[in-house]
Amino acid sequence: MRFLITAGPTREPLDPVRYLSNRSSGKMGYAIATAAAEAGHQVVLISGPVNLPAPAGVTIHSIQTAQQMWETTRELLRDEAPDIAILAAAVADYRPKFQHDQKIKKHQDSLTLELERTPDILGSMRQPFNFSGLLVGFAAETENLIANAMDKLQRKHCDLIIANDVSGSDTGFDTDQNEVILCFPDGRAETLPRQSKHDLARNLIQRLTALAFAIDKPSS
Ligand code: CTP
């Protein structure tokens, strides 16, 4: 099968030397890409800036901003026609409205930044991108985990949301372990035991390929 995976943070520039970003390490998305390639699948990975080695057998498209990730995703959906899309990137939801050409100098005592929304890649997958394969999103939440994840699943027409609680310090962002809850369109929520991101990735690839066959979503 063909997989499209997004991973890592995005960086939203403010001036030539500063940007807004987040704590994502990209480990979960890279582990999923590695597991998919090891299982013999064809994998394209759209990656924000991370400090991780390129997984063997995976084609990587490096981007910086949410806008670039959105455009690259649109192009690869058209060119690669993936069967399964897993959007694991921690995309910045807002970016500075104005990008300064020169480094901002500290002339003032305070500085107010005006931010605007970035494009929602997961929310664009069905429309306008017309992706009809198996669509998997992540939900990083600090409260009302399952309710928020189920809401996201409905709004963005996903087949699965992988929800994780990022309120603690030992699972979620920039860690090697993860404890997630799988949220399905029929309202079912299944908690997976805490495990390494590599074990979780292998487990997810097995489940997703089975799910894709079961609901006959593959386009080939
Ligand atoms: N995502 C995306 N593009 C964005 C923001 C998020 O593709 N601009 C994807 C992430 O890769 C992840 C999922 O959406 O799979 C969840 O992101 P999140 O920001 O938690 O969801 P939102 O629906 O934006 O909800 P909120 O920020 O209000 O919690």
PDB file of C-alpha atoms and ligand atoms in Angstrom:
ATOM      1  CA  MET A   1       0.000   0.000   0.000  1.00  0.00           C
ATOM      2  CA  ARG A   2       0.994   3.633  -0.382  1.00  0.00           C
ATOM      3  CA  PHE A   3       1.307   5.810   2.732  1.00  0.00           C
ATOM      4  CA  LEU A   4       1.512   9.588   3.072  1.00  0.00           C
ATOM      5  CA  ILE A   5       2.700  10.698   6.514  1.00  0.00           C
ATOM      6  CA  THR A   6       3.275  14.166   7.992  1.00  0.00           C
ATOM      7  CA  ALA A   7       5.603  14.623  10.956  1.00  0.00           C
ATOM      8  CA  GLY A   8       7.391  17.139  13.127  1.00  0.00           C
ATOM      9  CA  PRO A   9       6.663  20.766  13.921  1.00  0.00           C
ATOM     10  CA  THR A  10       6.303  23.680  11.523  1.00  0.00           C
ATOM     11  CA  ARG A  11       8.160  26.966  11.872  1.00  0.00           C
ATOM     12  CA  GLU A  12       6.354  30.207  11.215  1.00  0.00           C
ATOM     13  CA  PRO A  13       8.831  33.052  10.603  1.00  0.00           C
ATOM     14  CA  LEU A  14       8.546  36.402  12.318  1.00  0.00           C
ATOM     15  CA  ASP A  15      11.732  37.956  10.929  1.00  0.00           C
ATOM     16  CA  PRO A  16      14.923  36.532   9.355  1.00  0.00           C
ATOM     17  CA  VAL A  17      16.125  35.053  12.670  1.00  0.00           C
ATOM     18  CA  ARG A  18      12.966  34.247  14.675  1.00  0.00           C
ATOM     19  CA  TYR A  19      10.014  31.923  14.323  1.00  0.00           C
ATOM     20  CA  LEU A  20       7.020  30.480  16.193  1.00  0.00           C
ATOM     21  CA  SER A  21       7.064  26.715  16.650  1.00  0.00           C
ATOM     22  CA  ASN A  22       6.284  23.976  19.186  1.00  0.00           C
ATOM     23  CA  ARG A  23       7.886  21.127  21.127  1.00  0.00           C
ATOM     24  CA  SER A  24       7.228  18.348  18.616  1.00  0.00           C
ATOM     25  CA  SER A  25      10.289  16.148  18.011  1.00  0.00           C
ATOM     26  CA  GLY A  26       8.761  14.258  15.062  1.00  0.00           C
ATOM     27  CA  LYS A  27       9.535  10.911  16.759  1.00  0.00           C
ATOM     28  CA  MET A  28       6.012   9.480  16.456  1.00  0.00           C
ATOM     29  CA  GLY A  29       5.617  10.333  12.755  1.00  0.00           C
ATOM     30  CA  TYR A  30       9.119   9.057  11.944  1.00  0.00           C
ATOM     31  CA  ALA A  31       8.467   5.823  13.869  1.00  0.00           C
ATOM     32  CA  ILE A  32       5.263   5.315  11.851  1.00  0.00           C
ATOM     33  CA  ALA A  33       7.090   5.979   8.561  1.00  0.00           C
ATOM     34  CA  THR A  34       9.846   3.526   9.576  1.00  0.00           C
ATOM     35  CA  ALA A  35       7.339   0.827  10.549  1.00  0.00           C
ATOM     36  CA  ALA A  36       5.394   1.248   7.295  1.00  0.00           C
ATOM     37  CA  ALA A  37       8.561   0.998   5.174  1.00  0.00           C
ATOM     38  CA  GLU A  38       9.775  -2.033   7.178  1.00  0.00           C
ATOM     39  CA  ALA A  39       6.437  -3.707   6.487  1.00  0.00           C
ATOM     40  CA  GLY A  40       7.115  -3.286   2.744  1.00  0.00           C
ATOM     41  CA  HIS A  41       4.853  -0.317   2.038  1.00  0.00           C
ATOM     42  CA  GLN A  42       5.654   2.675  -0.171  1.00  0.00           C
ATOM     43  CA  VAL A  43       6.035   5.728   2.065  1.00  0.00           C
ATOM     44  CA  VAL A  44       6.281   9.479   1.454  1.00  0.00           C
ATOM     45  CA  LEU A  45       7.008  11.584   4.521  1.00  0.00           C
ATOM     46  CA  ILE A  46       6.397  15.328   4.660  1.00  0.00           C
ATOM     47  CA  SER A  47       8.556  16.543   7.478  1.00  0.00           C
ATOM     48  CA  GLY A  48       9.034  19.744   9.408  1.00  0.00           C
ATOM     49  CA  PRO A  49      12.478  20.509  10.873  1.00  0.00           C
ATOM     50  CA  VAL A  50      13.567  17.639  13.167  1.00  0.00           C
ATOM     51  CA  ASN A  51      16.809  16.135  14.459  1.00  0.00           C
ATOM     52  CA  LEU A  52      16.135  12.595  13.315  1.00  0.00           C
ATOM     53  CA  PRO A  53      17.823  10.377  10.730  1.00  0.00           C
ATOM     54  CA  ALA A  54      15.885   9.739   7.522  1.00  0.00           C
ATOM     55  CA  PRO A  55      14.144   6.330   7.775  1.00  0.00           C
ATOM     56  CA  ALA A  56      15.475   3.806   5.248  1.00  0.00           C
ATOM     57  CA  GLY A  57      13.324   3.367   2.175  1.00  0.00           C
ATOM     58  CA  VAL A  58      11.207   6.471   2.820  1.00  0.00           C
ATOM     59  CA  THR A  59      10.980   9.452   0.454  1.00  0.00           C
ATOM     60  CA  ILE A  60      11.221  12.654   2.508  1.00  0.00           C
ATOM     61  CA  HIS A  61       9.912  16.088   1.531  1.00  0.00           C
ATOM     62  CA  SER A  62      11.253  18.700   3.940  1.00  0.00           C
ATOM     63  CA  ILE A  63       9.211  21.805   4.653  1.00  0.00           C
ATOM     64  CA  GLN A  64       9.327  24.654   7.160  1.00  0.00           C
ATOM     65  CA  THR A  65       5.918  26.314   7.328  1.00  0.00           C
ATOM     66  CA  ALA A  66       2.309  25.115   7.596  1.00  0.00           C
ATOM     67  CA  GLN A  67       1.624  26.690   4.205  1.00  0.00           C
ATOM     68  CA  GLN A  68       4.452  24.663   2.631  1.00  0.00           C
ATOM     69  CA  MET A  69       3.199  21.471   4.327  1.00  0.00           C
ATOM     70  CA  TRP A  70      -0.323  22.152   2.994  1.00  0.00           C
ATOM     71  CA  GLU A  71       0.945  22.705  -0.576  1.00  0.00           C
ATOM     72  CA  THR A  72       3.281  19.692  -0.513  1.00  0.00           C
ATOM     73  CA  THR A  73       0.482  17.487   0.817  1.00  0.00           C
ATOM     74  CA  ARG A  74      -1.847  18.644  -1.965  1.00  0.00           C
ATOM     75  CA  GLU A  75       0.808  17.917  -4.621  1.00  0.00           C
ATOM     76  CA  LEU A  76       1.736  14.481  -3.236  1.00  0.00           C
ATOM     77  CA  LEU A  77      -1.907  13.427  -2.947  1.00  0.00           C
ATOM     78  CA  ARG A  78      -2.219  14.175  -6.631  1.00  0.00           C
ATOM     79  CA  ASP A  79       1.104  12.605  -7.705  1.00  0.00           C
ATOM     80  CA  GLU A  80       1.332   9.598  -5.366  1.00  0.00           C
ATOM     81  CA  ALA A  81      -2.371   8.730  -4.820  1.00  0.00           C
ATOM     82  CA  PRO A  82      -1.783   7.254  -1.337  1.00  0.00           C
ATOM     83  CA  ASP A  83      -4.159   4.674   0.147  1.00  0.00           C
ATOM     84  CA  ILE A  84      -3.556   5.737   3.745  1.00  0.00           C
ATOM     85  CA  ALA A  85      -2.736   9.221   5.095  1.00  0.00           C
ATOM     86  CA  ILE A  86      -1.490   9.648   8.659  1.00  0.00           C
ATOM     87  CA  LEU A  87      -1.160  13.262   9.739  1.00  0.00           C
ATOM     88  CA  ALA A  88       1.115  13.208  12.762  1.00  0.00           C
ATOM     89  CA  ALA A  89       2.663  16.663  12.322  1.00  0.00           C
ATOM     90  CA  ALA A  90       2.240  19.269  15.035  1.00  0.00           C
ATOM     91  CA  VAL A  91       1.295  22.041  12.658  1.00  0.00           C
ATOM     92  CA  ALA A  92       1.356  25.562  14.075  1.00  0.00           C
ATOM     93  CA  ASP A  93      -2.250  26.774  14.190  1.00  0.00           C
ATOM     94  CA  TYR A  94      -1.222  30.450  13.938  1.00  0.00           C
ATOM     95  CA  ARG A  95       1.548  32.369  12.210  1.00  0.00           C
ATOM     96  CA  PRO A  96       2.702  35.998  12.455  1.00  0.00           C
ATOM     97  CA  LYS A  97       0.477  38.072  10.207  1.00  0.00           C
ATOM     98  CA  PHE A  98       3.419  40.205   9.110  1.00  0.00           C
ATOM     99  CA  GLN A  99       6.878  38.889   8.351  1.00  0.00           C
ATOM    100  CA  HIS A 100       9.589  41.506   8.848  1.00  0.00           C
ATOM    101  CA  ASP A 101      12.325  41.720   6.207  1.00  0.00           C
ATOM    102  CA  GLN A 102      14.884  42.837   8.785  1.00  0.00           C
ATOM    103  CA  LYS A 103      15.546  41.611  12.311  1.00  0.00           C
ATOM    104  CA  ILE A 104      13.159  43.313  14.746  1.00  0.00           C
ATOM    105  CA  LYS A 105      15.180  45.607  17.029  1.00  0.00           C
ATOM    106  CA  LYS A 106      14.309  46.113  20.683  1.00  0.00           C
ATOM    107  CA  HIS A 107      13.378  49.792  20.482  1.00  0.00           C
ATOM    108  CA  GLN A 108      10.171  49.370  22.474  1.00  0.00           C
ATOM    109  CA  ASP A 109       9.464  48.084  26.021  1.00  0.00           C
ATOM    110  CA  SER A 110       6.796  45.715  24.723  1.00  0.00           C
ATOM    111  CA  LEU A 111       5.917  44.182  21.395  1.00  0.00           C
ATOM    112  CA  THR A 112       2.506  42.952  20.288  1.00  0.00           C
ATOM    113  CA  LEU A 113       2.377  40.228  17.668  1.00  0.00           C
ATOM    114  CA  GLU A 114      -0.622  39.872  15.412  1.00  0.00           C
ATOM    115  CA  LEU A 115      -1.243  36.235  14.428  1.00  0.00           C
ATOM    116  CA  GLU A 116      -3.415  34.697  11.732  1.00  0.00           C
ATOM    117  CA  ARG A 117      -4.616  31.127  11.177  1.00  0.00           C
ATOM    118  CA  THR A 118      -2.532  28.714   9.135  1.00  0.00           C
ATOM    119  CA  PRO A 119      -4.195  26.329   6.656  1.00  0.00           C
ATOM    120  CA  ASP A 120      -5.672  23.211   8.271  1.00  0.00           C
ATOM    121  CA  ILE A 121      -4.138  20.251   6.438  1.00  0.00           C
ATOM    122  CA  LEU A 122      -6.193  17.507   8.105  1.00  0.00           C
ATOM    123  CA  GLY A 123      -9.322  19.603   7.590  1.00  0.00           C
ATOM    124  CA  SER A 124      -8.490  19.992   3.864  1.00  0.00           C
ATOM    125  CA  MET A 125      -7.956  16.293   3.127  1.00  0.00           C
ATOM    126  CA  ARG A 126     -11.544  15.374   2.170  1.00  0.00           C
ATOM    127  CA  GLN A 127     -12.341  18.838   0.800  1.00  0.00           C
ATOM    128  CA  PRO A 128     -10.773  20.501  -1.144  1.00  0.00           C
ATOM    129  CA  PHE A 129      -8.154  17.750  -1.627  1.00  0.00           C
ATOM    130  CA  ASN A 130     -10.687  15.001  -2.430  1.00  0.00           C
ATOM    131  CA  PHE A 131      -8.738  12.312  -0.566  1.00  0.00           C
ATOM    132  CA  SER A 132     -10.898   9.193  -0.334  1.00  0.00           C
ATOM    133  CA  GLY A 133      -8.442   6.797   1.334  1.00  0.00           C
ATOM    134  CA  LEU A 134      -8.060   5.909   4.994  1.00  0.00           C
ATOM    135  CA  LEU A 135      -7.568   9.166   6.918  1.00  0.00           C
ATOM    136  CA  VAL A 136      -5.871   9.174  10.309  1.00  0.00           C
ATOM    137  CA  GLY A 137      -5.328  12.222  12.505  1.00  0.00           C
ATOM    138  CA  PHE A 138      -3.787  12.850  15.884  1.00  0.00           C
ATOM    139  CA  ALA A 139      -5.289  14.805  18.740  1.00  0.00           C
ATOM    140  CA  ALA A 140      -2.963  16.184  21.380  1.00  0.00           C
ATOM    141  CA  GLU A 141      -5.130  17.416  24.212  1.00  0.00           C
ATOM    142  CA  THR A 142      -4.677  18.592  27.777  1.00  0.00           C
ATOM    143  CA  GLU A 143      -8.333  18.131  28.827  1.00  0.00           C
ATOM    144  CA  ASN A 144     -11.500  16.248  27.750  1.00  0.00           C
ATOM    145  CA  LEU A 145      -9.332  13.936  25.640  1.00  0.00           C
ATOM    146  CA  ILE A 146     -11.919  11.559  24.175  1.00  0.00           C
ATOM    147  CA  ALA A 147     -14.677  14.149  23.684  1.00  0.00           C
ATOM    148  CA  ASN A 148     -12.307  16.530  21.893  1.00  0.00           C
ATOM    149  CA  ALA A 149     -10.850  13.714  19.771  1.00  0.00           C
ATOM    150  CA  MET A 150     -14.300  12.431  18.735  1.00  0.00           C
ATOM    151  CA  ASP A 151     -15.324  15.970  17.825  1.00  0.00           C
ATOM    152  CA  LYS A 152     -12.182  16.359  15.687  1.00  0.00           C
ATOM    153  CA  LEU A 153     -12.852  12.987  14.017  1.00  0.00           C
ATOM    154  CA  GLN A 154     -16.376  14.065  12.982  1.00  0.00           C
ATOM    155  CA  ARG A 155     -15.441  17.570  11.869  1.00  0.00           C
ATOM    156  CA  LYS A 156     -12.526  16.427   9.710  1.00  0.00           C
ATOM    157  CA  HIS A 157     -14.145  13.210   8.425  1.00  0.00           C
ATOM    158  CA  CYS A 158     -11.370  10.930   9.685  1.00  0.00           C
ATOM    159  CA  ASP A 159     -11.464   7.124   9.903  1.00  0.00           C
ATOM    160  CA  LEU A 160      -9.402   7.187  13.085  1.00  0.00           C
ATOM    161  CA  ILE A 161      -8.077   9.717  15.578  1.00  0.00           C
ATOM    162  CA  ILE A 162      -5.101   8.755  17.726  1.00  0.00           C
ATOM    163  CA  ALA A 163      -5.574  10.758  20.897  1.00  0.00           C
ATOM    164  CA  ASN A 164      -2.911  11.461  23.432  1.00  0.00           C
ATOM    165  CA  ASP A 165      -2.912  13.352  26.675  1.00  0.00           C
ATOM    166  CA  VAL A 166      -0.082  15.881  26.612  1.00  0.00           C
ATOM    167  CA  SER A 167      -0.757  17.287  30.071  1.00  0.00           C
ATOM    168  CA  GLY A 168       1.832  14.935  31.676  1.00  0.00           C
ATOM    169  CA  SER A 169       5.573  15.139  31.089  1.00  0.00           C
ATOM    170  CA  ASP A 170       6.333  11.499  30.239  1.00  0.00           C
ATOM    171  CA  THR A 171       4.058  10.776  27.263  1.00  0.00           C
ATOM    172  CA  GLY A 172       3.379  12.788  24.157  1.00  0.00           C
ATOM    173  CA  PHE A 173       5.733  15.513  22.995  1.00  0.00           C
ATOM    174  CA  ASP A 174       9.446  14.800  22.737  1.00  0.00           C
ATOM    175  CA  THR A 175       9.378  11.486  24.600  1.00  0.00           C
ATOM    176  CA  ASP A 176      10.174   7.913  23.543  1.00  0.00           C
ATOM    177  CA  GLN A 177       7.023   6.409  25.056  1.00  0.00           C
ATOM    178  CA  ASN A 178       3.426   7.050  24.217  1.00  0.00           C
ATOM    179  CA  GLU A 179       0.044   6.073  25.623  1.00  0.00           C
ATOM    180  CA  VAL A 180      -2.796   6.663  23.211  1.00  0.00           C
ATOM    181  CA  ILE A 181      -6.514   6.134  22.841  1.00  0.00           C
ATOM    182  CA  LEU A 182      -7.826   5.100  19.423  1.00  0.00           C
ATOM    183  CA  CYS A 183     -11.104   6.876  18.611  1.00  0.00           C
ATOM    184  CA  PHE A 184     -13.329   5.395  15.893  1.00  0.00           C
ATOM    185  CA  PRO A 185     -16.258   6.888  13.917  1.00  0.00           C
ATOM    186  CA  ASP A 186     -18.771   4.558  15.638  1.00  0.00           C
ATOM    187  CA  GLY A 187     -17.909   6.203  18.977  1.00  0.00           C
ATOM    188  CA  ARG A 188     -15.679   3.372  20.188  1.00  0.00           C
ATOM    189  CA  ALA A 189     -12.568   4.374  22.141  1.00  0.00           C
ATOM    190  CA  GLU A 190      -9.795   1.839  22.746  1.00  0.00           C
ATOM    191  CA  THR A 191      -6.930   2.566  25.120  1.00  0.00           C
ATOM    192  CA  LEU A 192      -3.634   0.984  24.095  1.00  0.00           C
ATOM    193  CA  PRO A 193      -1.090   0.133  26.770  1.00  0.00           C
ATOM    194  CA  ARG A 194       1.795   2.498  27.265  1.00  0.00           C
ATOM    195  CA  GLN A 195       4.624   1.453  24.949  1.00  0.00           C
ATOM    196  CA  SER A 196       7.589   2.759  23.000  1.00  0.00           C
ATOM    197  CA  LYS A 197       6.772   4.874  19.966  1.00  0.00           C
ATOM    198  CA  HIS A 198       8.403   2.169  17.803  1.00  0.00           C
ATOM    199  CA  ASP A 199       6.178  -0.617  19.172  1.00  0.00           C
ATOM    200  CA  LEU A 200       3.129   1.616  18.903  1.00  0.00           C
ATOM    201  CA  ALA A 201       4.043   2.481  15.294  1.00  0.00           C
ATOM    202  CA  ARG A 202       4.305  -1.213  14.320  1.00  0.00           C
ATOM    203  CA  ASN A 203       1.000  -1.921  16.038  1.00  0.00           C
ATOM    204  CA  LEU A 204      -0.666   1.007  14.229  1.00  0.00           C
ATOM    205  CA  ILE A 205       0.612  -0.051  10.793  1.00  0.00           C
ATOM    206  CA  GLN A 206      -0.804  -3.566  11.276  1.00  0.00           C
ATOM    207  CA  ARG A 207      -4.161  -2.213  12.393  1.00  0.00           C
ATOM    208  CA  LEU A 208      -4.379   0.438   9.676  1.00  0.00           C
ATOM    209  CA  THR A 209      -3.589  -1.909   6.802  1.00  0.00           C
ATOM    210  CA  ALA A 210      -6.197  -4.357   8.151  1.00  0.00           C
ATOM    211  CA  LEU A 211      -8.703  -1.507   8.498  1.00  0.00           C
ATOM    212  CA  ALA A 212      -7.993  -0.248   4.976  1.00  0.00           C
ATOM    213  CA  PHE A 213      -8.660  -3.726   3.559  1.00  0.00           C
ATOM    214  CA  ALA A 214     -11.733  -4.220   5.751  1.00  0.00           C
ATOM    215  CA  ILE A 215     -13.471  -1.060   4.623  1.00  0.00           C
ATOM    216  CA  ASP A 216     -12.170  -1.379   1.071  1.00  0.00           C
ATOM    217  CA  LYS A 217     -10.737   2.127   1.037  1.00  0.00           C
ATOM    218  CA  PRO A 218      -7.560   1.512  -0.986  1.00  0.00           C
ATOM    219  CA  SER A 219      -7.671   3.224  -4.354  1.00  0.00           C
ATOM    220  CA  SER A 220      -5.673   0.454  -6.023  1.00  0.00           C
TER     221      SER A 220
HETATM  222  N1  CTP B   1      -3.403  19.450  11.755  1.00  0.00           N
HETATM  223  C1  CTP B   1      -3.174  19.786  10.442  1.00  0.00           C
HETATM  224  N2  CTP B   1      -3.086  21.107  10.071  1.00  0.00           N
HETATM  225  C2  CTP B   1      -3.194  22.081  10.990  1.00  0.00           C
HETATM  226  C3  CTP B   1      -3.419  21.760  12.344  1.00  0.00           C
HETATM  227  C4  CTP B   1      -3.508  20.434  12.680  1.00  0.00           C
HETATM  228  O1  CTP B   1      -3.064  18.885   9.611  1.00  0.00           O
HETATM  229  N3  CTP B   1      -3.077  23.364  10.619  1.00  0.00           N
HETATM  230  C5  CTP B   1      -3.559  18.044  12.113  1.00  0.00           C
HETATM  231  C6  CTP B   1      -2.472  17.447  12.967  1.00  0.00           C
HETATM  232  O2  CTP B   1      -1.453  16.871  12.193  1.00  0.00           O
HETATM  233  C7  CTP B   1      -3.243  16.391  13.739  1.00  0.00           C
HETATM  234  C8  CTP B   1      -4.616  16.999  13.899  1.00  0.00           C
HETATM  235  O3  CTP B   1      -4.725  17.966  12.877  1.00  0.00           O
HETATM  236  O4  CTP B   1      -3.403  15.198  13.019  1.00  0.00           O
HETATM  237  C9  CTP B   1      -4.909  17.578  15.243  1.00  0.00           C
HETATM  238  O5  CTP B   1      -4.414  18.857  15.372  1.00  0.00           O
HETATM  239  P1  CTP B   1      -4.991  19.870  16.459  1.00  0.00           P
HETATM  240  O6  CTP B   1      -4.277  21.158  16.267  1.00  0.00           O
HETATM  241  O7  CTP B   1      -4.929  19.216  17.788  1.00  0.00           O
HETATM  242  O8  CTP B   1      -6.510  19.964  16.018  1.00  0.00           O
HETATM  243  P2  CTP B   1      -7.473  21.146  15.751  1.00  0.00           P
HETATM  244  O9  CTP B   1      -8.639  20.570  15.065  1.00  0.00           O
HETATM  245  O10 CTP B   1      -6.733  22.249  15.087  1.00  0.00           O
HETATM  246  O11 CTP B   1      -8.060  21.553  17.148  1.00  0.00           O
HETATM  247  P3  CTP B   1      -7.551  22.451  18.351  1.00  0.00           P
HETATM  248  O12 CTP B   1      -6.215  23.037  17.968  1.00  0.00           O
HETATM  249  O13 CTP B   1      -8.621  23.463  18.500  1.00  0.00           O
HETATM  250  O14 CTP B   1      -7.465  21.496  19.491  1.00  0.00           O
END
